Tab-separated table of C-alpha atoms in Angstrom:
chain	number	residue	atom	x	y	z
A	940	MET	CA	-12.796	12.558	3.514
A	941	LEU	CA	-11.796	10.179	0.727
A	942	GLY	CA	-12.986	6.588	0.546
A	943	THR	CA	-16.190	4.650	0.109
A	944	GLY	CA	-19.171	3.823	2.274
A	945	PRO	CA	-21.956	5.919	3.829
A	946	ARG	CA	-19.662	7.999	6.028
A	947	ALA	CA	-17.320	8.955	3.172
A	948	ALA	CA	-20.270	9.759	0.897
A	949	ALA	CA	-21.830	12.023	3.525
A	950	ARG	CA	-18.562	13.822	4.223
A	951	GLN	CA	-17.949	14.486	0.550
A	952	ALA	CA	-21.477	15.821	0.177
A	953	ALA	CA	-20.880	18.031	3.221
A	954	LEU	CA	-17.825	19.498	1.510
A	955	LEU	CA	-19.850	20.302	-1.625
A	956	PHE	CA	-22.590	21.970	0.387
A	957	ALA	CA	-20.082	23.970	2.419
A	958	VAL	CA	-18.515	25.282	-0.803
A	959	ALA	CA	-21.968	26.134	-2.193
A	960	GLY	CA	-22.862	27.974	1.010
A	961	LEU	CA	-19.665	30.016	0.927
A	962	LEU	CA	-20.248	30.915	-2.727
A	963	ALA	CA	-23.740	32.132	-1.834
A	964	LEU	CA	-22.235	34.424	0.788
A	965	VAL	CA	-19.620	35.653	-1.701
A	966	GLY	CA	-22.418	36.518	-4.149
A	967	ILE	CA	-24.097	38.952	-1.739
A	968	PRO	CA	-21.936	42.011	-2.669
A	969	ASN	CA	-22.705	41.459	-6.363
A	970	THR	CA	-26.487	41.285	-5.847
A	971	PRO	CA	-27.254	43.259	-2.674
A	972	GLN	CA	-30.946	43.359	-3.570
A	973	HIS	CA	-31.112	39.590	-2.976
A	974	THR	CA	-29.171	39.587	0.283
A	975	GLY	CA	-31.964	37.982	2.276
A	976	ARG	CA	-32.457	35.180	-0.227
A	977	LEU	CA	-28.742	34.469	-0.492
A	978	LEU	CA	-28.367	34.356	3.254
A	979	PHE	CA	-31.206	31.851	3.371
A	980	VAL	CA	-29.572	29.734	0.646
A	981	ALA	CA	-26.233	29.851	2.456
A	982	ALA	CA	-27.930	28.806	5.687
A	983	CYS	CA	-29.574	25.853	3.915
A	984	ASP	CA	-26.270	24.751	2.346
A	985	LEU	CA	-24.358	25.005	5.604
A	986	THR	CA	-27.125	23.173	7.448
A	987	LEU	CA	-26.859	20.328	4.931
A	988	ALA	CA	-23.083	20.344	5.391
A	989	LEU	CA	-23.478	19.959	9.150
A	990	THR	CA	-26.090	17.257	8.615
A	991	GLY	CA	-23.662	15.325	6.453
A	992	LEU	CA	-20.973	15.575	9.105
A	993	LEU	CA	-22.980	14.925	12.267
A	994	ILE	CA	-25.493	12.196	11.454
A	995	PRO	CA	-24.233	8.592	11.988
A	996	TRP	CA	-24.915	7.499	8.419
A	997	ARG	CA	-23.425	4.031	8.860
A	998	ARG	CA	-26.350	3.099	11.122
A	999	LEU	CA	-28.924	4.244	8.587
A	1000	GLY	CA	-27.918	2.002	5.709
A	1001	ARG	CA	-25.588	1.950	2.755
A	1002	HIS	CA	-27.624	4.285	0.532
A	1003	ALA	CA	-28.972	6.621	3.218
A	1004	PRO	CA	-26.678	9.556	2.234
A	1005	ALA	CA	-28.536	9.686	-1.096
A	1006	LEU	CA	-31.149	11.713	0.800
A	1007	LEU	CA	-28.580	14.494	0.984
A	1008	GLY	CA	-28.629	14.592	-2.808
A	1009	LEU	CA	-32.386	15.141	-2.891
A	1010	ALA	CA	-32.058	17.975	-0.389
A	1011	GLY	CA	-29.175	19.351	-2.398
A	1012	PHE	CA	-31.281	19.545	-5.580
A	1013	ALA	CA	-33.927	21.502	-3.654
A	1014	VAL	CA	-31.341	23.992	-2.408
A	1015	LEU	CA	-29.916	24.344	-5.943
A	1016	GLY	CA	-33.402	25.210	-7.197
A	1017	LEU	CA	-33.719	27.775	-4.425
A	1018	SER	CA	-30.345	29.217	-5.418
A	1019	THR	CA	-31.402	29.594	-9.058
A	1020	TRP	CA	-34.547	31.407	-7.939
A	1021	SER	CA	-32.472	33.634	-5.602
A	1022	PHE	CA	-30.279	34.704	-8.500
A	1023	GLY	CA	-33.350	35.708	-10.505
A	1024	GLY	CA	-33.450	32.627	-12.696
A	1025	VAL	CA	-29.779	32.670	-13.663
A	1026	ALA	CA	-28.557	29.066	-13.624
A	1027	ALA	CA	-24.997	29.767	-14.724
A	1028	GLY	CA	-23.703	29.075	-11.199
A	1029	THR	CA	-26.118	26.368	-10.092
A	1030	GLY	CA	-26.009	24.270	-13.283
A	1031	PRO	CA	-22.395	23.118	-12.763
A	1032	PHE	CA	-23.201	22.268	-9.138
A	1033	LEU	CA	-26.090	20.136	-10.315
A	1034	VAL	CA	-23.705	18.146	-12.541
A	1035	LEU	CA	-21.181	17.970	-9.671
A	1036	LEU	CA	-23.873	16.647	-7.328
A	1037	TYR	CA	-24.732	13.985	-9.892
A	1038	ALA	CA	-21.054	13.055	-10.177
A	1039	TRP	CA	-20.831	12.697	-6.389
A	1040	ALA	CA	-23.862	10.401	-6.403
A	1041	ALA	CA	-22.345	8.294	-9.189
A	1042	LEU	CA	-19.251	7.602	-7.087
A	1043	HIS	CA	-21.290	6.106	-4.244
A	1044	PHE	CA	-24.684	4.865	-5.406
A	1045	PRO	CA	-26.016	2.426	-8.038
A	1046	ARG	CA	-27.667	3.380	-11.293
A	1047	TRP	CA	-31.203	3.022	-10.032
A	1048	ILE	CA	-30.639	5.874	-7.587
A	1049	LEU	CA	-29.197	8.013	-10.392
A	1050	GLY	CA	-32.320	7.268	-12.408
A	1051	LEU	CA	-34.560	8.247	-9.494
A	1052	TYR	CA	-32.624	11.505	-9.227
A	1053	ALA	CA	-33.645	12.493	-12.795
A	1054	LEU	CA	-37.114	13.851	-11.936
A	1055	PRO	CA	-36.205	15.906	-8.815
A	1056	ALA	CA	-33.057	17.209	-10.530
A	1057	THR	CA	-35.041	18.302	-13.595
A	1058	LEU	CA	-37.684	19.983	-11.435
A	1059	ALA	CA	-34.974	21.722	-9.378
A	1060	TYR	CA	-33.593	23.161	-12.607
A	1061	LEU	CA	-36.827	24.029	-14.447
A	1062	VAL	CA	-39.183	25.269	-11.715
A	1063	PRO	CA	-37.059	28.320	-10.718
A	1064	LEU	CA	-36.705	29.253	-14.391
A	1065	ILE	CA	-40.468	29.086	-14.855
A	1066	LEU	CA	-41.170	31.057	-11.668
A	1067	THR	CA	-38.801	33.810	-12.757
A	1068	GLY	CA	-40.367	33.998	-16.236
A	1069	GLN	CA	-37.417	32.873	-18.317
A	1070	PRO	CA	-37.893	32.630	-22.095
A	1071	PRO	CA	-38.411	29.265	-23.838
A	1072	LEU	CA	-34.808	29.210	-25.062
A	1073	VAL	CA	-33.538	29.217	-21.477
A	1074	LEU	CA	-36.102	26.610	-20.438
A	1075	GLY	CA	-34.938	24.434	-23.316
A	1076	SER	CA	-31.437	24.295	-21.837
A	1077	ALA	CA	-32.778	21.666	-19.430
A	1078	PHE	CA	-33.078	19.252	-22.365
A	1079	VAL	CA	-29.332	19.667	-22.914
A	1080	LEU	CA	-28.056	19.851	-19.344
A	1081	MET	CA	-30.011	16.961	-17.806
A	1082	PRO	CA	-29.091	14.273	-20.386
A	1083	ILE	CA	-25.458	15.379	-20.136
A	1084	ALA	CA	-25.527	15.207	-16.336
A	1085	LEU	CA	-27.139	11.760	-16.421
A	1086	ALA	CA	-24.714	10.452	-19.054
A	1087	VAL	CA	-21.694	11.700	-17.107
A	1088	ALA	CA	-23.122	10.135	-13.949
A	1089	PHE	CA	-23.629	6.768	-15.640
A	1090	LEU	CA	-20.057	6.791	-16.964
A	1091	ILE	CA	-18.639	7.631	-13.537
A	1092	GLU	CA	-20.846	5.006	-11.874
A	1093	ALA	CA	-19.678	2.301	-14.295
A	1094	GLN	CA	-16.027	3.118	-13.716
A	1095	ALA	CA	-16.476	3.362	-9.941
A	1096	ARG	CA	-18.296	0.022	-9.902
A	1097	ARG	CA	-15.500	-1.602	-11.870
A	1098	LEU	CA	-12.879	-0.207	-9.502
A	1099	ARG	CA	-14.842	-1.488	-6.496
A	1100	ASP	CA	-15.120	-4.929	-8.083
A	1101	ASP	CA	-11.374	-4.961	-8.780
A	1102	ARG	CA	-10.661	-3.890	-5.204
A	1103	ASP	CA	-12.886	-6.638	-3.809
A	1104	ARG	CA	-11.248	-9.219	-6.058
A	1105	LEU	CA	-7.767	-8.122	-4.991
A	1106	SER	CA	-8.862	-8.190	-1.367
A	1107	ARG	CA	-10.017	-11.802	-1.742
A	1108	ILE	CA	-6.742	-12.739	-3.434
A	1109	GLU	CA	-4.789	-11.034	-0.664
A	1110	GLN	CA	-6.747	-12.894	2.012
A	1111	TRP	CA	-6.083	-16.183	0.243
A	1112	ARG	CA	-2.379	-15.384	-0.127
A	1113	ALA	CA	-2.054	-14.401	3.526
A	1114	ALA	CA	-3.823	-17.584	4.633
A	1115	MET	CA	-1.562	-19.676	2.396
A	1116	ILE	CA	1.618	-18.063	3.769
A	1117	ASN	CA	0.517	-18.466	7.371
A	1118	THR	CA	-0.523	-22.082	6.834
A	1119	LEU	CA	2.710	-22.925	5.023
A	1120	ALA	CA	4.869	-21.336	7.699
A	1121	HIS	CA	3.092	-23.083	10.551
A	1122	ASP	CA	2.916	-26.453	8.781
A	1123	VAL	CA	6.637	-26.351	8.031
A	1124	ARG	CA	7.687	-25.633	11.596
A	1125	ALA	CA	5.869	-28.584	13.198
A	1126	PRO	CA	7.546	-31.464	11.262
A	1127	LEU	CA	10.813	-29.539	11.210
A	1128	SER	CA	10.929	-29.578	14.995
A	1129	THR	CA	10.648	-33.371	14.914
A	1130	VAL	CA	13.448	-33.659	12.362
A	1131	ARG	CA	15.651	-31.427	14.455
A	1132	LEU	CA	15.030	-33.454	17.620
A	1133	VAL	CA	15.961	-36.648	15.760
A	1134	LEU	CA	19.159	-35.085	14.386
A	1135	GLU	CA	20.141	-33.816	17.826
A	1136	GLU	CA	19.591	-37.293	19.262
A	1137	ILE	CA	21.707	-38.888	16.536
A	1138	SER	CA	24.455	-36.278	16.920
A	1139	GLU	CA	25.083	-37.373	20.502
A	1140	THR	CA	26.362	-40.771	19.350
A	1141	ALA	CA	27.627	-39.908	15.860
A	1142	THR	CA	31.303	-40.432	15.089
A	1143	GLY	CA	33.665	-40.074	12.177
A	1144	PRO	CA	32.435	-38.446	8.942
A	1145	GLN	CA	28.835	-38.510	10.167
A	1146	THR	CA	29.511	-35.752	12.671
A	1147	PRO	CA	30.041	-32.858	10.226
A	1148	MET	CA	27.179	-34.137	8.058
A	1149	ILE	CA	24.756	-34.097	10.966
A	1150	GLY	CA	26.073	-30.694	12.024
A	1151	ALA	CA	25.377	-29.365	8.536
A	1152	ALA	CA	21.895	-30.889	8.603
A	1153	LEU	CA	21.186	-29.249	11.953
A	1154	ARG	CA	22.305	-25.882	10.632
A	1155	GLN	CA	20.059	-26.247	7.601
A	1156	THR	CA	17.036	-27.227	9.692
A	1157	ALA	CA	17.661	-24.150	11.823
A	1158	ARG	CA	17.809	-22.086	8.658
A	1159	ILE	CA	14.547	-23.570	7.351
A	1160	ALA	CA	12.923	-22.689	10.666
A	1161	ARG	CA	14.115	-19.124	10.235
A	1162	LEU	CA	12.792	-19.108	6.671
A	1163	ALA	CA	9.399	-20.167	8.011
A	1164	ASP	CA	9.578	-17.247	10.396
A	1165	GLY	CA	10.551	-15.132	7.410
A	1166	LEU	CA	7.336	-16.108	5.623
A	1167	LEU	CA	5.412	-14.825	8.607
A	1168	ASP	CA	7.524	-11.669	8.446
A	1169	VAL	CA	6.492	-11.240	4.804
A	1170	GLN	CA	2.863	-11.290	5.884
A	1171	ARG	CA	3.454	-8.825	8.714
A	1172	ILE	CA	5.488	-6.475	6.518
A	1173	ASP	CA	2.944	-6.645	3.710
A	1174	SER	CA	-0.078	-5.969	5.914
A	1175	THR	CA	1.302	-3.281	8.227
A	1176	GLY	CA	4.480	-1.999	6.591
A	1177	HIS	CA	6.292	-2.329	9.931
A	1178	LEU	CA	8.431	-5.008	11.498
A	1179	LYS	CA	9.611	-5.022	15.071
A	1180	LEU	CA	13.378	-5.499	15.327
A	1181	ASP	CA	15.555	-6.657	18.195
A	1182	ARG	CA	18.674	-4.597	17.503
A	1183	ALA	CA	21.909	-4.760	19.422
A	1184	PRO	CA	25.624	-4.088	18.753
A	1185	TYR	CA	27.485	-6.989	17.111
A	1186	PRO	CA	30.984	-7.465	15.621
A	1187	ALA	CA	30.379	-7.366	11.874
A	1188	HIS	CA	32.930	-10.080	11.028
A	1189	LEU	CA	31.222	-12.550	13.391
A	1190	LEU	CA	27.800	-11.849	11.877
A	1191	VAL	CA	29.149	-12.497	8.399
A	1192	LYS	CA	31.053	-15.594	9.531
A	1193	ASP	CA	27.957	-17.105	11.150
A	1194	ALA	CA	25.860	-16.448	8.062
A	1195	LEU	CA	28.458	-17.953	5.723
A	1196	SER	CA	28.377	-21.199	7.724
A	1197	TYR	CA	25.066	-21.920	5.965
A	1198	VAL	CA	26.607	-21.596	2.498
A	1199	ARG	CA	27.664	-24.833	0.822
A	1200	GLU	CA	31.357	-25.540	1.174
A	1201	ASP	CA	32.127	-25.629	-2.562
A	1202	ALA	CA	30.668	-22.144	-3.157
A	1203	ASP	CA	33.248	-19.484	-3.996
A	1204	VAL	CA	32.176	-16.852	-1.463
A	1205	ARG	CA	34.784	-14.542	0.043
A	1206	ALA	CA	34.406	-12.079	2.897
A	1207	GLU	CA	36.200	-8.775	3.342
A	1208	VAL	CA	35.061	-7.345	6.678
A	1209	ASP	CA	36.819	-5.006	9.080
A	1210	GLU	CA	37.286	-6.956	12.323
A	1211	ASP	CA	36.930	-3.755	14.357
A	1212	LEU	CA	33.564	-2.852	12.858
A	1213	ILE	CA	30.641	-2.957	15.326
A	1214	VAL	CA	27.181	-2.738	13.756
A	1215	TYR	CA	23.776	-2.120	15.328
A	1216	VAL	CA	21.351	-4.597	13.736
A	1217	ASP	CA	18.856	-7.346	14.401
A	1218	LYS	CA	21.050	-10.439	14.127
A	1219	GLN	CA	18.409	-12.744	12.680
A	1220	ARG	CA	17.165	-10.176	10.167
A	1221	PHE	CA	20.721	-9.318	9.147
A	1222	GLU	CA	21.326	-12.988	8.464
A	1223	GLN	CA	18.206	-13.064	6.285
A	1224	ILE	CA	19.471	-10.074	4.324
A	1225	LEU	CA	22.936	-11.504	3.767
A	1226	MET	CA	21.773	-15.028	2.920
A	1227	ASN	CA	19.191	-13.740	0.444
A	1228	LEU	CA	21.835	-11.626	-1.284
A	1229	ILE	CA	24.385	-14.453	-1.399
A	1230	THR	CA	21.764	-16.915	-2.641
A	1231	ASN	CA	20.780	-14.516	-5.427
A	1232	ALA	CA	24.406	-13.907	-6.359
A	1233	LEU	CA	25.136	-17.650	-6.603
A	1234	ARG	CA	21.877	-18.334	-8.429
A	1235	TYR	CA	21.902	-15.588	-11.046
A	1236	GLY	CA	25.538	-14.419	-11.146
A	1237	ARG	CA	28.951	-16.030	-11.388
A	1238	PRO	CA	31.678	-16.603	-8.800
A	1239	PRO	CA	33.510	-15.298	-7.017
A	1240	VAL	CA	30.938	-13.702	-4.729
A	1241	ILE	CA	32.551	-10.993	-2.618
A	1242	VAL	CA	30.990	-9.871	0.668
A	1243	ARG	CA	32.224	-6.507	1.906
A	1244	PHE	CA	31.107	-4.754	5.055
A	1245	ALA	CA	32.539	-1.373	5.988
A	1246	ARG	CA	31.606	2.001	7.422
A	1247	ASP	CA	31.593	5.204	5.408
A	1248	GLY	CA	30.538	8.760	6.187
A	1249	THR	CA	26.809	7.977	6.257
A	1250	GLY	CA	26.640	4.605	7.994
A	1251	ASP	CA	27.432	0.926	7.538
A	1252	ARG	CA	27.500	-0.469	4.023
A	1253	LEU	CA	27.030	-4.150	3.194
A	1254	GLU	CA	27.926	-5.103	-0.365
A	1255	VAL	CA	27.485	-8.504	-2.033
A	1256	ARG	CA	29.003	-8.579	-5.493
A	1257	ASP	CA	29.009	-11.281	-8.129
A	1258	HIS	CA	30.877	-11.435	-11.428
A	1259	GLY	CA	28.015	-12.476	-13.662
A	1260	PRO	CA	26.213	-10.843	-16.616
A	1261	GLY	CA	24.507	-8.154	-14.509
A	1262	ILE	CA	20.843	-7.191	-14.370
A	1263	PRO	CA	18.714	-7.086	-17.544
A	1264	GLU	CA	17.420	-3.601	-18.283
A	1265	ASP	CA	13.775	-4.691	-18.292
A	1266	LEU	CA	14.159	-6.095	-14.771
A	1267	ARG	CA	15.746	-3.052	-13.123
A	1268	PRO	CA	12.530	-1.059	-12.389
A	1269	ARG	CA	10.936	-4.008	-10.531
A	1270	LEU	CA	14.045	-5.684	-9.145
A	1271	PHE	CA	13.072	-5.227	-5.497
A	1272	GLY	CA	9.368	-5.895	-6.002
A	1273	GLN	CA	7.452	-8.956	-4.943
A	1274	PHE	CA	7.772	-11.885	-7.369
A	1275	ALA	CA	10.120	-9.823	-9.527
A	1276	VAL	CA	12.056	-12.778	-10.917
A	1277	GLY	CA	10.633	-16.063	-9.704
A	1278	GLY	CA	10.402	-18.962	-12.115
A	1279	GLU	CA	12.025	-22.348	-11.659
A	1280	GLN	CA	14.883	-20.970	-9.549
A	1281	GLY	CA	12.814	-19.190	-6.916
A	1282	VAL	CA	9.598	-17.361	-6.080
A	1283	GLY	CA	11.001	-13.841	-6.359
A	1284	LEU	CA	10.598	-12.718	-2.749
A	1285	GLY	CA	14.282	-12.559	-1.756
A	1286	LEU	CA	15.131	-9.016	-2.788
A	1287	TRP	CA	11.746	-7.714	-1.689
A	1288	ILE	CA	12.426	-9.075	1.798
A	1289	VAL	CA	15.936	-7.561	1.687
A	1290	ARG	CA	14.566	-4.103	0.951
A	1291	ALA	CA	11.796	-4.411	3.566
A	1292	LEU	CA	14.284	-5.465	6.248
A	1293	ALA	CA	16.725	-2.735	5.232
A	1294	VAL	CA	13.997	-0.091	5.511
A	1295	ALA	CA	12.944	-1.539	8.877
A	1296	HIS	CA	16.522	-0.922	10.049
A	1297	GLY	CA	16.353	2.663	8.787
A	1298	GLY	CA	18.497	1.945	5.725
A	1299	GLN	CA	18.043	1.234	2.039
A	1300	ALA	CA	18.764	-1.474	-0.537
A	1301	ALA	CA	19.971	-0.837	-4.085
A	1302	ALA	CA	21.688	-2.515	-7.018
A	1303	GLU	CA	24.900	-1.017	-8.439
A	1304	ALA	CA	26.399	-2.034	-11.769
A	1305	ARG	CA	29.906	-3.467	-11.804
A	1306	GLU	CA	32.157	-4.589	-14.607
A	1307	PRO	CA	31.554	-7.459	-14.638
A	1308	GLY	CA	28.533	-8.336	-12.525
A	1309	VAL	CA	26.419	-6.418	-10.063
A	1310	ALA	CA	26.719	-5.373	-6.429
A	1311	MET	CA	23.716	-5.516	-4.144
A	1312	VAL	CA	24.197	-2.825	-1.505
A	1313	VAL	CA	22.372	-2.503	1.790
A	1314	THR	CA	23.023	0.455	4.057
A	1315	PHE	CA	22.453	0.575	7.810
A	1316	PRO	CA	22.433	3.614	10.094
A	1317	PRO	CA	25.474	3.911	12.361
A	1318	PRO	CA	25.136	2.648	15.942
A	1319	PRO	CA	23.526	5.131	18.327
A	1320	VAL	CA	25.930	7.285	20.257
A	1321	PRO	CA	25.899	6.256	23.954
A	1322	PRO	CA	24.844	9.048	26.305
A	1323	ALA	CA	27.599	10.964	28.023
A	1324	PRO	CA	28.225	9.867	31.631
C-alpha cells in the first residue's frame, strides 16, 4: 500500500474511496430519508476503490491514476448533494484527496485539479439553495487545500530527489567495492604463485619470511572476499554461512597466526570448547576485533572464548582509554571511525557477521580499556539415536 509509482498511488486512492463508501453507509441511519442517495454514493465510492485496485495502472502511464482524483471530486460533489448541501463531511475528504494527489503528482496536475474541485464543492451547494455565506466558504477551503497540496508536493519531490541521489551513490559505491575486490584478487593470485614457487627452494631465515608473506596474501584474499560480503550484506541483509563444529582454541590459534609477532596478544580459551561457526567468518570477526584493539587501544590484548548459560561468548579486551562518549551510539555503524587508520567498516562487519550467526556484538566498558563481545548460539543438539 505504501510507496511511490502508479500502482501505489492507485492503491492509496482505493483506500480513501473505500473509507468514504463505508462512511456513506454509516450515515444512512442518521438520514433515512436519503437512503437511496447514500447507497448510490457508497456504490460509486466502492466502485472507484475496486477500479483503483484492479486496473493495471503501470501500463497506462505514470500519471494515469490522477484520473481517479477527478472521479473522486465528482463523487464528493454527489455526496454533498446527498447530505442536502452539508459539506462538513465532504470538505475534509476534498482536502485529503488533494493531499493524496500531492504525494504522487506534479504541481501542474494539482493546478488542473483546482477547477473540478471547486465545481465539486460549489455546485451541490448551489443546487441545494445554500445561502451566500455557505457558498463563500469555497473561497476559504479551496485556497487552503491548494496551499497544503503545494507544500506536500514540494516536500515529496525533495524526498524523491534525495532518494534518487542516494540510490545513485549506492550504485556507485557497490560498483567500486565489486571492482576493488575483483581487481585485488587477480594480481594477488600471481603474487601467491610466485611466493609458493620461491618457498620450494627457500632456506634459512627466508623460510619463515616467505611463510608469513603467504599467510598475509591469503588474508588479503579473504579481505577481498570480505568486501564482496559487505556488498551482499548491505544489499540483502543476509549472508550465507558454512557452519560446522570446530575446537575453539584451534580457531583462535589459526587466527592469531596472522597477527604480527611483536604484538602483545594473549589467548585464554577452554581447550574443550567446541563452537558451531563459519570458520572463515569467525576469523574475520576475531581479526577485526584484534586489529581494532591494537589500533585504538593499548596492550595487552586479551582474547577470551568461553561458554555461559546463553551460548558462546568471544571477548577481545584492550587496556586503552576506552570509547569516547560521542562515538558510542554509532560504534558499529558503517564508517563510524575511519580516518587515517582505517575506513571504519571493521566493527560494522563484525556485527553483521555476528547477526548472521544468530548472535550479537556489543562493547562493554572495562577499567581500563574496553571489551568487544560477540555472542554465538550454542551448537545444535544432535538428534537422539
